[in-house]
Amino acid sequence: DSGVTQTPKHLITATGQRVTLRCSPRSGDLSVYWYQQSLDQGLQFLIQYYNGEERAKGNILERFSAQQFPDLHSELNLSSLELGDSALYFCASSAGQGTQETQYFGPGTRLLVL
Amino acid sequence: ILNVEQSPQSLHVQEGDSTNFTCSFPSSNFYALHWYRWETAKSPEALFVMTLNGDEKKKGRISATLNTKEGYSYLYIKGSQPEDSATYLCAFDNFNKFYFGSGTKLNVKP
């Protein structure tokens, strides 16, 4: 158990809908990262937040957004969902700003868009 | 998009064999190279974060080396055990942007 929690574990929704994935980092960690693992692509970095501020952006679609709250939990919002958004979404956390730090992954949220 | 390549894609070894695999990455704008162990139905587990050219790190029977000038890292497993069966992922850390290889899937037969 990494200490990172993600809810829900599974989510089934329809195209065009909007969903919110939640992540709570390990106690004391200030950075949260979001990743997407889809069938046809490997693990893709989406975005990083550090202490409430966006720190780095990867291959995140404009339909997706994230934020980190004062209690350091983070939410990833996915809107206008398409079939291709079906994937496993991981969050990870690290103690500081990120580069060169160990990241601890949560168990993931599996999203299925029908 | 940066290209991070891992080889081989998969590996089947007998218990007790030693094995190694490669992660190749761009040699410019290097900040760190991360290795993860990813078991089926679980989430990636960090093995090493390597930052300096010539770095060598070890955790039990698993070790890794880093060559940032030529853009590669090796992961070694000595005396493989069935519980080592997993996918081993590397990630190139380009100053807070992370680019993952597709992994090497290791299967250790008892």
Coordinates of C-alpha atoms in Angstrom, one line a residue, chain B residues 18-109:
Chain B
S18 CA 20.3 -13.5 -14.1
T19 CA 18.9 -11.1 -16.6
N20 CA 19.1 -7.5 -17.8
F21 CA 17.2 -5.1 -19.9
T22 CA 17.7 -1.7 -21.4
C23 CA 16.1 1.7 -21.4
S24 CA 17.2 4.2 -24.1
F25 CA 16.3 7.9 -23.9
P26 CA 17.4 11.2 -25.4
S27 CA 20.8 12.3 -24.1
S28 CA 19.8 16.0 -24.0
N29 CA 17.8 17.8 -21.3
F30 CA 18.2 15.0 -18.9
Y31 CA 17.1 15.4 -15.3
A32 CA 16.4 11.9 -14.1
L33 CA 15.6 8.4 -15.1
H34 CA 13.0 6.5 -13.1
W35 CA 12.6 2.7 -12.9
Y36 CA 9.4 1.1 -11.8
R37 CA 8.2 -2.4 -11.2
W38 CA 4.6 -3.0 -12.3
E39 CA 2.8 -6.2 -11.4
T40 CA -0.4 -7.2 -13.1
A41 CA -3.5 -5.7 -11.6
K42 CA -1.4 -3.5 -9.3
S43 CA 0.1 0.0 -9.7
P44 CA 3.7 0.9 -10.6
E45 CA 6.1 0.7 -7.7
A46 CA 9.2 2.9 -7.7
L47 CA 12.5 1.0 -7.8
F48 CA 15.2 3.7 -8.5
V49 CA 15.5 7.4 -9.4
M50 CA 18.8 7.9 -11.1
T51 CA 20.2 11.3 -11.7
L52 CA 24.0 11.4 -12.3
N53 CA 26.0 9.9 -15.2
G54 CA 27.6 6.8 -13.9
D55 CA 25.1 6.3 -11.1
E56 CA 24.7 2.7 -9.9
K57 CA 21.9 1.8 -7.6
K58 CA 21.0 -1.5 -5.9
K59 CA 18.0 -2.9 -4.0
G60 CA 18.4 -6.5 -3.0
R61 CA 19.0 -8.5 -6.2
I62 CA 18.0 -5.7 -8.5
S63 CA 20.5 -3.1 -9.6
A64 CA 20.6 -0.3 -12.3
T65 CA 23.3 1.7 -14.1
L66 CA 23.0 5.0 -15.9
N67 CA 24.8 6.5 -18.9
T68 CA 23.4 10.0 -19.6
K69 CA 26.0 10.8 -22.3
E70 CA 24.9 8.0 -24.5
G71 CA 21.3 7.9 -23.3
Y72 CA 20.8 4.5 -21.7
S73 CA 20.2 2.7 -18.5
Y74 CA 20.4 -1.0 -17.7
L75 CA 18.4 -2.9 -15.1
Y76 CA 19.9 -6.1 -13.8
I77 CA 18.2 -8.9 -11.8
K78 CA 20.5 -11.4 -10.2
G79 CA 19.1 -14.9 -9.6
S80 CA 15.6 -14.2 -10.8
Q81 CA 12.7 -15.6 -8.7
P82 CA 9.1 -16.2 -9.8
E83 CA 8.1 -13.2 -7.6
D84 CA 10.2 -11.0 -9.9
S85 CA 7.7 -11.6 -12.7
A86 CA 6.4 -8.2 -13.6
T87 CA 6.7 -5.4 -16.2
Y88 CA 9.7 -3.2 -15.6
L89 CA 9.1 0.4 -16.8
C90 CA 11.5 3.3 -17.2
A91 CA 10.5 6.9 -17.3
F92 CA 12.7 9.8 -18.7
D93 CA 12.3 12.8 -16.5
N94 CA 12.6 16.0 -18.6
F95 CA 12.3 18.5 -15.8
N96 CA 8.9 17.5 -14.4
K97 CA 7.6 16.0 -17.7
F98 CA 7.7 12.3 -17.7
Y99 CA 8.0 10.1 -20.8
F100 CA 7.6 6.3 -20.3
G101 CA 8.9 3.4 -22.2
S102 CA 6.5 0.6 -23.1
G103 CA 8.2 -1.7 -20.5
T104 CA 9.9 -5.1 -20.5
K105 CA 7.6 -7.9 -19.4
L106 CA 9.6 -10.4 -17.4
N107 CA 8.3 -13.9 -16.7
V108 CA 10.3 -16.1 -14.4
K109 CA 9.4 -19.8 -14.5

